[in-house]
Amino acid sequence: MRGQRVLVVALVGFVAFLSGGWLLQRGTSRAGGLYESASLFADVVAHIAEYSIDSLGEGQLYEMAIDGLLGQLEDPYASYLGPEEFGALRERTSGTYSGLGIQIDVRDGWITVIAPIADTPAEAAGVESGDRIVEVEGESTFGWKNEKAVAELRGESGTEVTFKVMRPGVPEAFEFTLTRATVQVGSVRATLMLNPDVGYMSLAYATIGETVVQEVTEGVDALREQGANALILDVRDTPGGILDEGVKLVDLFLGEDLLIVDTRGRTASATKSYSTRRQEEWSGLPIVVLVNGGTASAAEILAGALQDHDRVVIVGTPTFGKGLVQTVFPMGPAQAFQLTTGRWYTPSGRSIQRPMQEVDGSLRIVGGFEEELRDLSGDSTAVDSSMVFRTDAGRPVIGGGGIRPDILVRLDTLSAGEREFTRALGSRIPEYRDVLTTYALEIKAAGELTDTGFVVTAPMRAQVVARLRERGIELRNATVRGAARLLDRQIGYEVTRYVFGREQEAMRRTRDDMQVKAALDLLNGAETTDDLFARAYGTHQGGG
C-alpha cells in the first residue's frame, strides 16, 4: 500500500507540474501543501477500499480518480490510457500488429475476408477476398463479432493458427494453418491511373503513420513511371496521425526552408515551428488535394501548408478542424495519459482548431460537417476581416478553424426516393449489406463476369430486392424505383470488390465521384502548377 501511495504522490506532483500548478494552488490553500493533499487523497482511497460496501480495489480506485481528474479539465482529449487503450494507440500510430494480415467483416453471420493485406502470411498462403472463415481452431465462427475474430486470429509473432474457409465456387471447406507475423498496415489505400495522364492516390480511412512518407514516395514514383503528369491526392476521411510524420509528408511536396506548421502552447516544449528541410520530390507536378469534413489533424496540416504556399488546389468541402496538439505521457510500459498541450497554426497564421462549445455537459468541436451543407464560396467580405489570411501569392484564405477548399464541390446528396429507401431499411441495413455480399460472392462463384466495366442490370437489381423481401424487409415498388440509382451503384461496388478486387472497386467509385470529376477537369491538360492555377482562377499564381 505504501508503494501505491508514493506512486499517487508522484503522479499528482507530475500532473500539477504539467498543469502549471493548478493542484498546487488549490492544495496549499485547503490542506497546507501539495504533499499533504496527496497523502490525504491516498488515505481516502485506502479507506474506501477497506470500508466501502462495494468491493473496489485500490488499483481500480486510483484509475477512477485519474479519470475523474482528467475529466474535470476543459480538454475533450484528456484521457487515461490503460494497457488495452495504450496498446491500441501504439498500433494505430505505428500501423503494426502481430497476426495474419486479413481485413475482415461480419457478413450474413459469418466472418468474411474483405481483402488480404499485401506481403502478409494470408496473402502468401492464398487467402482471397470473399473467403468465409467458418472455423478457427475447430470452433465455428457463426455469430462471432469482429472483436472476437480479431482476438482469435491475432497473436504473438511465430505462433500458429488453424482455420477453415468456405470459398465461392468450391463445394467443401478447406483448411489453412498459418504462422503469425508482424503485419504493417499501410497509410496509402489506393494508387490508380484514372486516365493516361492523371494519377490518383488515396489515404482515405488511413492513419498518417510511421511508413507514410515511404509509401507516398513509392506510390507517386510508380504513378509517374506509368505516365502520370498530374496527381489527385485524396485525404478525405483521413483522421490524421503522428505530427512528425505529417510534417515529413508535407516536406515531400514543398521546397526547402518553408514553414509547415506552428504549434503554440504554454510551455517552451509545446511551442515550436516546423519547416521543410529538403527540396521537393516532384517539382512542378500539378496536384489537386481532395478534402472533406472527415479530413482531420495531421491531414489538415498537410492541406493547410500546401494551400498557404500555393502548391496545390484544394477541392471538396471544409475539413473537420481538429487543430489541438495531444501529448502522450507514458506512465510505465503499458499505461499513459494524454493531454492537450497546444494548437496548430498554418503558415499564414490560421488556427486549424475550430471553436468549441459545451454540448450536453461536454466540450465539442462545432462546425465542420455542418458547414458542408452551406456554400462557403461566396463573398468573403461577409467574414470578419481578422479571419482573412493571405497565401504566399496573396490569395485570401479564410480562418476560423478547419481548411476551406479553394473550390467547393459537394458530393451528390440522396434523392427523395433514395432517402425513402434508406428509411425503409431502417435498423436492417446490416442485413442489406449481407444480401449485397452474398449476391456478389455468388456472381464470383459463377465465374461469368469478366468485364470490369459491367453495367448493373434491372434483373440484377431485382435479385437483390427479392432477397431483401424474403427476409421480411418491406419495400414498395415505388420505393425501389426511386432508389434505382443508389441500388445500382452499391451493387456495382460490392460485385466489383469481390470479383475484381479492391483496386477495381476504387476505380469504379472514382467514376461516380463528383469531387474526383472536378479534380480531373482541373488537371486535364494542365502541364504545370501554374497551368493548374490558371484553370482554377484564371491567373498564374501557383508555386512549386
Coordinates of C-alpha atoms in Angstrom, one line a residue:
M1 CA 0.0 0.0 0.0
R2 CA 2.9 2.4 0.8
G3 CA 4.2 1.9 -2.7
Q4 CA 0.9 2.8 -4.2
R5 CA 0.7 6.0 -2.1
V6 CA 4.2 7.0 -3.2
L7 CA 3.1 6.5 -6.8
V8 CA 0.0 8.6 -6.3
V9 CA 2.0 11.4 -4.7
A10 CA 4.5 11.3 -7.6
L11 CA 1.6 11.3 -10.1
V12 CA -0.2 14.2 -8.5
G13 CA 3.0 16.2 -8.3
F14 CA 3.8 15.5 -12.0
V15 CA 0.3 16.4 -13.1
A16 CA 0.5 19.6 -11.0
F17 CA 3.7 20.5 -12.8
L18 CA 2.2 19.9 -16.2
S19 CA -0.9 21.9 -15.4
G20 CA 1.0 25.0 -14.3
G21 CA 0.4 24.5 -10.6
W22 CA -3.3 24.0 -10.7
L23 CA -3.2 21.4 -7.9
L24 CA -0.6 23.3 -6.0
Q25 CA -2.6 26.5 -5.9
R26 CA -5.7 24.7 -4.6
G27 CA -3.8 22.2 -2.4
T28 CA -1.9 24.8 -0.4
S29 CA -5.0 26.8 0.4
R30 CA -7.0 23.9 1.6
A31 CA -4.6 21.4 3.1
G32 CA -1.3 23.2 3.7
G33 CA 0.7 21.8 0.8
L34 CA 0.8 19.6 -2.2
Y35 CA 2.2 16.5 -0.4
E36 CA -0.3 16.8 2.5
S37 CA -3.1 16.9 -0.1
A38 CA -1.7 13.9 -1.9
S39 CA -1.3 12.0 1.3
L40 CA -4.9 12.9 2.2
F41 CA -6.1 11.6 -1.1
A42 CA -4.2 8.3 -0.6
D43 CA -5.8 7.9 2.8
V44 CA -9.3 8.5 1.3
V45 CA -8.6 5.8 -1.3
A46 CA -7.3 3.4 1.3
H47 CA -10.4 3.9 3.5
I48 CA -12.8 3.5 0.5
A49 CA -11.0 0.3 -0.5
E50 CA -11.3 -1.1 3.1
Y51 CA -14.8 0.1 4.2
S52 CA -16.9 0.7 1.2
I53 CA -19.9 -1.6 0.8
D54 CA -18.8 -2.1 -2.8
S55 CA -15.8 -4.3 -3.4
L56 CA -13.2 -2.0 -5.1
G57 CA -9.5 -2.5 -5.1
E58 CA -7.1 0.4 -4.6
G59 CA -5.8 0.0 -8.1
Q60 CA -9.2 0.4 -9.5
L61 CA -9.9 3.4 -7.3
Y62 CA -6.7 5.1 -8.4
E63 CA -7.7 4.7 -12.1
M64 CA -11.1 6.1 -11.3
A65 CA -9.5 9.1 -9.6
I66 CA -7.2 9.7 -12.6
D67 CA -10.2 9.5 -14.9
G68 CA -12.1 12.0 -12.7
L69 CA -9.1 14.4 -12.6
L70 CA -8.7 14.4 -16.3
G71 CA -12.4 14.6 -16.8
Q72 CA -12.5 17.9 -14.8
L73 CA -10.2 19.6 -17.3
E74 CA -11.7 21.6 -20.1
D75 CA -10.0 19.3 -22.5
P76 CA -12.1 16.8 -24.5
Y77 CA -9.0 14.8 -25.4
A78 CA -7.5 14.4 -22.0
S79 CA -7.8 10.7 -21.0
Y80 CA -6.1 7.9 -19.2
L81 CA -4.9 5.1 -21.4
G82 CA -4.8 1.7 -19.7
P83 CA -2.9 -1.3 -21.2
E84 CA -5.6 -2.0 -23.8
E85 CA -6.1 1.6 -24.9
F86 CA -2.4 2.4 -24.9
G87 CA -1.7 -0.7 -27.0
A88 CA -4.4 0.3 -29.4
L89 CA -2.9 3.8 -29.7
R90 CA 0.5 2.4 -30.4
E91 CA -1.0 0.1 -33.0
R92 CA -2.8 3.0 -34.7
T93 CA 0.2 5.2 -34.9
S94 CA 2.8 2.6 -35.8
G95 CA 0.5 0.7 -38.1
T96 CA 1.8 -2.6 -37.0
Y97 CA 0.4 -5.6 -35.2
S98 CA 1.1 -9.4 -35.0
G99 CA -1.3 -11.5 -36.9
L100 CA -2.2 -12.9 -40.4
G101 CA -2.9 -9.8 -42.4
I102 CA -6.6 -10.1 -43.2
Q103 CA -9.2 -7.4 -43.4
I104 CA -12.4 -8.9 -42.2
D105 CA -16.0 -8.0 -41.6
V106 CA -19.2 -9.9 -40.5
R107 CA -21.4 -10.8 -43.4
D108 CA -24.6 -12.9 -43.1
G109 CA -23.4 -14.1 -39.7
W110 CA -20.0 -15.3 -40.9
I111 CA -16.5 -13.8 -40.7
T112 CA -15.8 -12.8 -44.3
V113 CA -12.5 -11.8 -45.8
I114 CA -12.7 -8.3 -47.3
A115 CA -9.1 -8.5 -48.5
P116 CA -5.7 -9.9 -47.6
I117 CA -3.1 -7.3 -46.9
A118 CA -0.1 -7.3 -49.2
D119 CA 3.1 -9.1 -48.2
T120 CA 1.5 -10.9 -45.2
P121 CA 1.1 -14.6 -44.3
A122 CA -2.6 -14.5 -45.5
E123 CA -1.7 -13.2 -49.0
A124 CA 1.2 -15.6 -49.3
A125 CA -1.0 -18.6 -48.4
G126 CA -3.6 -17.7 -51.0
V127 CA -6.4 -16.4 -48.8
E128 CA -8.8 -14.5 -51.1
S129 CA -11.5 -11.8 -50.9
G130 CA -14.8 -13.4 -50.2
D131 CA -13.5 -16.4 -48.3
R132 CA -15.7 -17.1 -45.3
I133 CA -13.8 -18.2 -42.2
V134 CA -16.1 -20.8 -40.8
E135 CA -13.9 -22.3 -38.1
V136 CA -11.0 -21.2 -36.0
E137 CA -9.1 -23.9 -34.1
G138 CA -12.1 -26.2 -34.5
E139 CA -14.7 -23.6 -33.2
S140 CA -17.5 -22.4 -35.5
T141 CA -17.3 -18.7 -36.2
F142 CA -21.0 -18.3 -36.9
G143 CA -22.4 -15.4 -34.9
W144 CA -18.9 -14.1 -33.9
K145 CA -18.4 -10.4 -33.6
N146 CA -15.5 -8.6 -35.3
E147 CA -13.8 -8.2 -31.9
K148 CA -13.8 -11.9 -31.2
A149 CA -12.5 -12.8 -34.6
V150 CA -9.7 -10.3 -34.3
A151 CA -8.7 -11.6 -30.9
E152 CA -8.6 -15.2 -32.1
L153 CA -6.7 -14.5 -35.3
R154 CA -4.1 -12.1 -33.9
G155 CA -1.4 -13.3 -31.6
E156 CA 2.3 -13.3 -31.0
S157 CA 4.5 -13.5 -34.0
G158 CA 5.8 -17.0 -34.7
T159 CA 2.7 -18.8 -33.3
E160 CA 0.4 -20.8 -35.5
V161 CA -3.4 -20.6 -36.0
T162 CA -5.6 -23.1 -38.0
F163 CA -8.8 -22.1 -39.6
K164 CA -11.2 -23.3 -42.3
V165 CA -12.7 -21.3 -45.1
M166 CA -15.6 -21.7 -47.5
R167 CA -14.8 -20.2 -50.9
P168 CA -17.3 -19.3 -53.5
G169 CA -17.3 -22.0 -56.2
V170 CA -15.6 -24.6 -54.0
P171 CA -18.1 -27.1 -52.6
E172 CA -16.2 -28.1 -49.4
A173 CA -14.4 -26.1 -46.7
F174 CA -10.6 -26.3 -46.7
E175 CA -8.0 -25.6 -44.1
F176 CA -5.2 -23.1 -43.6
T177 CA -2.5 -23.4 -40.9
L178 CA -0.6 -20.1 -40.9
T179 CA 2.2 -18.7 -38.8
R180 CA 1.5 -15.2 -37.4
A181 CA 4.0 -12.4 -38.3
T182 CA 4.3 -8.7 -37.8
V183 CA 1.9 -7.0 -40.2
Q184 CA 2.3 -3.5 -41.4
V185 CA -0.9 -1.7 -42.1
G186 CA -0.3 0.9 -44.8
S187 CA -1.3 4.6 -44.9
V188 CA -1.9 4.6 -48.7
R189 CA -5.2 2.9 -49.5
A190 CA -5.1 3.1 -53.3
T191 CA -3.0 4.2 -56.2
L192 CA -4.6 4.3 -59.7
M193 CA -4.2 5.8 -63.1
L194 CA -7.5 7.5 -63.8
N195 CA -6.5 8.3 -67.3
P196 CA -3.2 8.2 -69.3
D197 CA -2.1 11.5 -67.7
V198 CA -3.6 11.7 -64.2
G199 CA -2.7 9.5 -61.2
Y200 CA -4.8 9.1 -58.1
M201 CA -3.6 8.3 -54.6
S202 CA -6.0 7.8 -51.6
L203 CA -5.2 8.0 -47.9
A204 CA -8.9 7.7 -47.0
Y205 CA -9.6 6.0 -43.7
A206 CA -5.9 5.6 -43.1
T207 CA -3.6 6.9 -40.4
I208 CA -0.7 9.1 -41.2
G209 CA 1.7 6.8 -39.5
E210 CA 5.4 5.8 -39.4
T211 CA 5.6 4.5 -43.0
V212 CA 3.5 7.2 -44.8
V213 CA 6.5 9.0 -46.3
Q214 CA 7.9 5.9 -47.9
E215 CA 4.5 4.7 -49.1
V216 CA 3.6 8.0 -50.7
T217 CA 7.0 8.4 -52.3
E218 CA 6.9 4.9 -53.8
G219 CA 3.3 5.4 -54.8
V220 CA 3.8 8.7 -56.6
D221 CA 7.0 7.4 -58.2
A222 CA 5.1 4.4 -59.5
L223 CA 2.4 6.6 -60.9
R224 CA 4.9 8.8 -62.6
E225 CA 6.5 5.7 -64.2
Q226 CA 3.1 4.8 -65.6
G227 CA 2.8 8.2 -67.2
A228 CA 1.2 10.4 -64.6
N229 CA 1.8 14.1 -65.4
A230 CA -0.6 15.3 -62.7
L231 CA -1.8 13.9 -59.3
I232 CA -5.0 13.8 -57.3
L233 CA -4.1 13.3 -53.6
D234 CA -7.3 12.2 -51.7
V235 CA -7.2 12.9 -47.9
R236 CA -10.9 12.8 -47.4
D237 CA -11.9 10.9 -44.3
T238 CA -8.2 10.8 -43.3
P239 CA -8.3 11.2 -39.5
G240 CA -4.7 12.3 -39.1
G241 CA -1.9 10.6 -37.2
I242 CA 1.5 11.5 -35.9
L243 CA 2.6 15.1 -36.1
D244 CA 6.2 14.4 -37.1
E245 CA 5.1 12.1 -39.9
G246 CA 2.6 14.6 -41.2
V247 CA 5.4 17.2 -41.3
K248 CA 7.7 14.8 -43.2
L249 CA 4.9 14.2 -45.6
V250 CA 4.4 17.9 -46.3
D251 CA 8.2 18.1 -46.8
L252 CA 7.9 15.9 -50.0
F253 CA 5.7 18.5 -51.7
L254 CA 7.4 21.8 -50.9
G255 CA 10.8 23.5 -51.5
E256 CA 13.4 23.9 -48.8
D257 CA 13.1 26.3 -45.7
L258 CA 9.3 26.8 -45.9
L259 CA 7.2 26.9 -42.8
I260 CA 4.9 23.9 -42.5
V261 CA 3.1 24.5 -39.2
D262 CA 3.5 26.2 -35.8
T263 CA 2.5 24.6 -32.6
R264 CA 1.7 27.1 -29.8
G265 CA 1.3 26.1 -26.2
R266 CA 2.0 27.4 -22.6
T267 CA 5.4 25.8 -22.3
A268 CA 8.6 26.1 -24.4
S269 CA 8.4 22.5 -25.4
A270 CA 4.9 22.9 -26.7
T271 CA 5.8 26.0 -28.8
K272 CA 7.7 25.1 -32.0
S273 CA 7.9 25.8 -35.7
Y274 CA 8.3 23.0 -38.2
S275 CA 9.9 23.9 -41.6
T276 CA 10.8 21.9 -44.7
R277 CA 14.4 20.5 -44.8
R278 CA 14.7 19.3 -48.4
Q279 CA 13.9 20.0 -52.0
E280 CA 10.6 18.8 -53.1
E281 CA 10.3 15.5 -54.8
W282 CA 8.1 16.3 -57.8
S283 CA 8.7 19.9 -58.6
G284 CA 6.0 21.5 -60.8
L285 CA 3.7 18.4 -60.8
P286 CA 0.2 19.8 -60.8
I287 CA -1.7 18.5 -57.8
V288 CA -5.3 18.7 -56.5
V289 CA -5.9 17.7 -52.9
L290 CA -9.4 16.4 -52.0
V291 CA -10.7 17.2 -48.5
N292 CA -14.0 16.8 -46.6
G293 CA -15.4 17.0 -43.1
G294 CA -13.6 13.8 -42.2
T295 CA -10.2 15.3 -43.0
A296 CA -8.6 16.0 -39.6
S297 CA -5.5 16.6 -37.6
A298 CA -2.2 15.9 -39.5
A299 CA -4.2 15.7 -42.7
E300 CA -5.3 19.3 -42.1
I301 CA -1.7 20.3 -41.6
L302 CA -0.9 18.8 -45.0
A303 CA -3.8 20.6 -46.7
G304 CA -3.2 23.9 -44.9
A305 CA 0.6 24.1 -45.6
L306 CA 0.2 23.2 -49.3
Q307 CA -2.6 25.7 -49.7
D308 CA -0.8 28.6 -48.0
H309 CA 2.3 28.0 -50.1
D310 CA 0.2 27.9 -53.3
R311 CA 1.4 24.5 -54.1
V312 CA -1.9 22.7 -54.8
V313 CA -5.6 23.5 -55.4
I314 CA -7.8 22.2 -52.7
V315 CA -11.2 20.8 -53.8
G316 CA -14.1 19.4 -51.7
T317 CA -15.8 20.6 -48.6
P318 CA -14.4 22.2 -45.3
T319 CA -12.3 20.0 -43.1
F320 CA -13.0 18.9 -39.6
G321 CA -11.0 21.5 -37.7
K322 CA -9.0 19.3 -35.2
G323 CA -6.0 21.5 -34.5
L324 CA -5.1 20.6 -31.0
V325 CA -1.8 19.0 -30.1
Q326 CA -2.1 16.0 -27.9
T327 CA 1.0 14.8 -26.0
V328 CA 1.0 11.3 -24.6
F329 CA 2.9 10.9 -21.3
P330 CA 3.8 7.2 -20.7
M331 CA 3.5 6.2 -17.1
G332 CA 5.2 2.8 -17.3
P333 CA 5.4 0.2 -20.1
A334 CA 1.7 -0.3 -20.5
Q335 CA -0.2 2.8 -19.4
A336 CA -0.2 6.5 -20.1
F337 CA -2.3 9.6 -20.2
Q338 CA -2.8 12.1 -23.0
L339 CA -3.3 15.8 -22.6
T340 CA -3.8 18.7 -25.0
T341 CA -0.7 20.9 -24.9
G342 CA -1.0 23.3 -27.8
R343 CA -2.7 24.4 -31.0
W344 CA -1.6 24.1 -34.6
Y345 CA -1.4 27.1 -37.0
T346 CA -0.9 27.1 -40.7
P347 CA 2.0 29.1 -42.3
S348 CA -0.4 32.0 -43.0
G349 CA -1.3 32.1 -39.3
R350 CA -4.7 30.3 -39.4
S351 CA -5.7 28.2 -36.4
I352 CA -6.7 24.8 -37.6
Q353 CA -8.8 24.3 -34.5
R354 CA -12.5 25.1 -34.7
P355 CA -14.2 26.9 -31.8
M356 CA -15.6 24.6 -29.2
Q357 CA -18.7 24.9 -27.2
E358 CA -20.4 22.9 -24.4
V359 CA -22.9 20.4 -25.6
D360 CA -24.7 18.1 -23.1
G361 CA -22.2 18.9 -20.5
S362 CA -19.0 18.3 -22.5
L363 CA -16.9 20.4 -24.9
R364 CA -17.2 19.6 -28.6
I365 CA -15.9 20.9 -31.8
V366 CA -18.7 22.8 -33.7
G367 CA -19.0 23.4 -37.4
G368 CA -17.1 21.1 -39.8
F369 CA -19.7 18.7 -41.1
E370 CA -22.5 21.2 -40.7
E371 CA -20.6 23.7 -42.9
E372 CA -20.5 21.2 -45.7
L373 CA -24.2 21.9 -46.1
R374 CA -23.6 25.6 -46.8
D375 CA -21.9 27.3 -49.7
L376 CA -18.7 28.8 -48.4
S377 CA -17.5 30.0 -51.8
G378 CA -19.4 33.3 -51.6
D379 CA -18.4 36.8 -50.8
S380 CA -15.5 36.8 -48.3
T381 CA -16.4 40.4 -47.2
A382 CA -19.1 38.8 -45.1
V383 CA -16.3 37.3 -43.0
D384 CA -14.7 39.2 -40.1
S385 CA -11.5 40.8 -41.6
S386 CA -9.5 39.3 -38.8
M387 CA -10.3 35.9 -40.2
V388 CA -8.9 36.6 -43.7
F389 CA -5.3 35.5 -44.3
R390 CA -3.0 35.5 -47.3
T391 CA -1.1 32.8 -49.1
D392 CA 2.4 33.4 -50.4
A393 CA 0.9 34.6 -53.7
G394 CA -1.5 36.9 -51.9
R395 CA -4.7 34.8 -52.3
P396 CA -7.2 35.3 -49.5
V397 CA -7.9 32.2 -47.3
I398 CA -10.4 32.2 -44.5
G399 CA -9.5 31.3 -40.9
G400 CA -11.8 30.3 -38.1
G401 CA -10.9 26.7 -38.0
G402 CA -10.5 23.9 -40.4
I403 CA -9.3 24.3 -44.0
R404 CA -11.7 25.7 -46.5
P405 CA -11.3 24.3 -50.0
D406 CA -10.3 26.6 -52.9
I407 CA -13.1 25.2 -54.9
L408 CA -16.2 24.0 -53.1
V409 CA -17.6 20.8 -54.6
R410 CA -20.2 18.8 -52.6
L411 CA -21.0 15.2 -53.3
D412 CA -24.4 14.3 -54.6
T413 CA -27.0 14.2 -51.9
L414 CA -29.5 11.4 -51.7
S415 CA -32.7 12.0 -53.7
A416 CA -36.1 11.8 -52.1
G417 CA -36.5 8.2 -53.3
E418 CA -33.1 7.2 -52.0
R419 CA -33.9 8.7 -48.6
E420 CA -37.2 6.8 -48.6
F421 CA -35.3 3.5 -49.4
T422 CA -32.9 4.1 -46.5
R423 CA -35.8 4.8 -44.1
A424 CA -37.5 1.6 -45.3
L425 CA -34.3 -0.4 -44.4
G426 CA -34.1 1.3 -41.0
S427 CA -32.2 -0.9 -38.5
R428 CA -31.9 -3.7 -41.0
I429 CA -29.2 -2.1 -43.0
P430 CA -26.7 -4.8 -41.8
E431 CA -29.0 -7.4 -43.5
Y432 CA -28.9 -5.3 -46.6
R433 CA -25.1 -5.4 -46.5
D434 CA -25.3 -9.2 -46.1
V435 CA -27.5 -9.6 -49.1
L436 CA -25.2 -7.5 -51.3
T437 CA -22.1 -9.5 -50.2
T438 CA -23.9 -12.9 -50.6
Y439 CA -25.0 -11.9 -54.1
A440 CA -21.6 -10.7 -55.0
L441 CA -20.0 -13.9 -53.8
E442 CA -22.4 -15.9 -55.9
I443 CA -21.5 -13.9 -59.0
K444 CA -17.9 -14.5 -58.2
A445 CA -18.5 -18.3 -57.9
A446 CA -20.3 -18.4 -61.2
G447 CA -17.2 -17.0 -62.9
E448 CA -19.2 -15.5 -65.8
L449 CA -18.5 -11.8 -65.2
T450 CA -15.3 -10.8 -67.0
D451 CA -15.7 -7.1 -67.8
T452 CA -14.7 -4.6 -65.0
G453 CA -16.9 -2.0 -66.7
F454 CA -20.1 -4.2 -66.4
V455 CA -23.5 -2.5 -66.1
V456 CA -25.8 -3.4 -63.3
T457 CA -29.0 -4.5 -65.0
A458 CA -32.6 -4.4 -63.9
P459 CA -32.7 -8.2 -63.3
M460 CA -29.6 -7.9 -61.0
R461 CA -31.3 -5.2 -59.0
A462 CA -34.5 -7.3 -58.9
Q463 CA -32.5 -10.2 -57.5
V464 CA -31.2 -8.1 -54.6
V465 CA -34.7 -6.7 -53.9
A466 CA -36.2 -10.1 -53.9
R467 CA -33.7 -11.4 -51.3
L468 CA -34.4 -8.4 -49.1
R469 CA -38.2 -9.1 -49.3
E470 CA -37.5 -12.8 -48.5
R471 CA -36.0 -11.6 -45.2
G472 CA -39.2 -9.7 -44.4
I473 CA -38.0 -6.3 -45.4
E474 CA -41.0 -4.4 -46.8
L475 CA -40.1 -2.5 -49.9
R476 CA -42.8 -0.9 -52.1
N477 CA -42.2 -1.0 -55.9
A478 CA -42.3 2.8 -55.9
T479 CA -39.6 2.9 -53.2
V480 CA -37.4 0.5 -55.3
R481 CA -37.9 2.6 -58.4
G482 CA -36.9 5.8 -56.6
A483 CA -33.7 4.2 -55.3
A484 CA -32.6 2.5 -58.5
R485 CA -29.5 4.7 -59.0
L486 CA -28.4 4.1 -55.4
L487 CA -29.0 0.3 -55.6
D488 CA -27.2 0.0 -58.9
R489 CA -24.1 1.8 -57.6
Q490 CA -23.9 -0.2 -54.4
I491 CA -24.5 -3.5 -56.2
G492 CA -21.8 -2.5 -58.7
Y493 CA -19.3 -1.6 -55.9
E494 CA -19.8 -4.8 -54.0
V495 CA -19.7 -7.1 -57.0
T496 CA -16.6 -5.3 -58.3
R497 CA -14.8 -5.7 -54.9
Y498 CA -15.3 -9.5 -54.7
V499 CA -15.0 -10.3 -58.4
F500 CA -12.2 -8.0 -59.5
G501 CA -10.6 -6.7 -56.3
R502 CA -10.3 -3.5 -54.3
E503 CA -8.3 -1.6 -56.9
Q504 CA -11.1 -2.0 -59.5
E505 CA -13.7 -1.2 -56.8
A506 CA -11.8 2.1 -56.1
M507 CA -11.7 2.8 -59.8
R508 CA -15.4 2.3 -60.2
R509 CA -16.1 4.6 -57.2
T510 CA -14.0 7.4 -58.6
R511 CA -16.0 7.3 -61.8
D512 CA -19.1 8.2 -59.8
D513 CA -17.4 10.8 -57.6
M514 CA -18.2 14.4 -58.2
Q515 CA -15.2 15.7 -56.4
V516 CA -12.8 13.4 -58.3
K517 CA -14.5 14.6 -61.6
A518 CA -14.0 18.2 -60.6
A519 CA -10.3 17.5 -59.9
L520 CA -9.9 15.7 -63.3
D521 CA -11.5 18.7 -65.1
L522 CA -8.9 21.0 -63.5
L523 CA -5.9 18.7 -64.2
N524 CA -6.7 17.5 -67.7
G525 CA -4.3 19.5 -69.9
A526 CA -2.5 21.2 -67.0
E527 CA 1.2 20.6 -67.5
T528 CA 2.5 22.7 -64.6
T529 CA 1.3 24.1 -61.3
D530 CA 0.9 27.5 -62.9
D531 CA -1.4 25.9 -65.6
L532 CA -3.5 24.4 -62.8
F533 CA -3.9 27.7 -61.0
A534 CA -4.8 29.4 -64.3
R535 CA -7.5 26.8 -64.8
A536 CA -8.8 27.3 -61.2
Y537 CA -8.6 31.1 -61.0
G538 CA -7.8 32.4 -64.5
T539 CA -4.4 33.7 -63.2
H540 CA -0.9 32.3 -62.8
Q541 CA -0.4 32.2 -59.0
G542 CA 0.8 28.7 -58.2
G543 CA 4.0 27.8 -56.5
G544 CA 6.4 24.9 -57.0

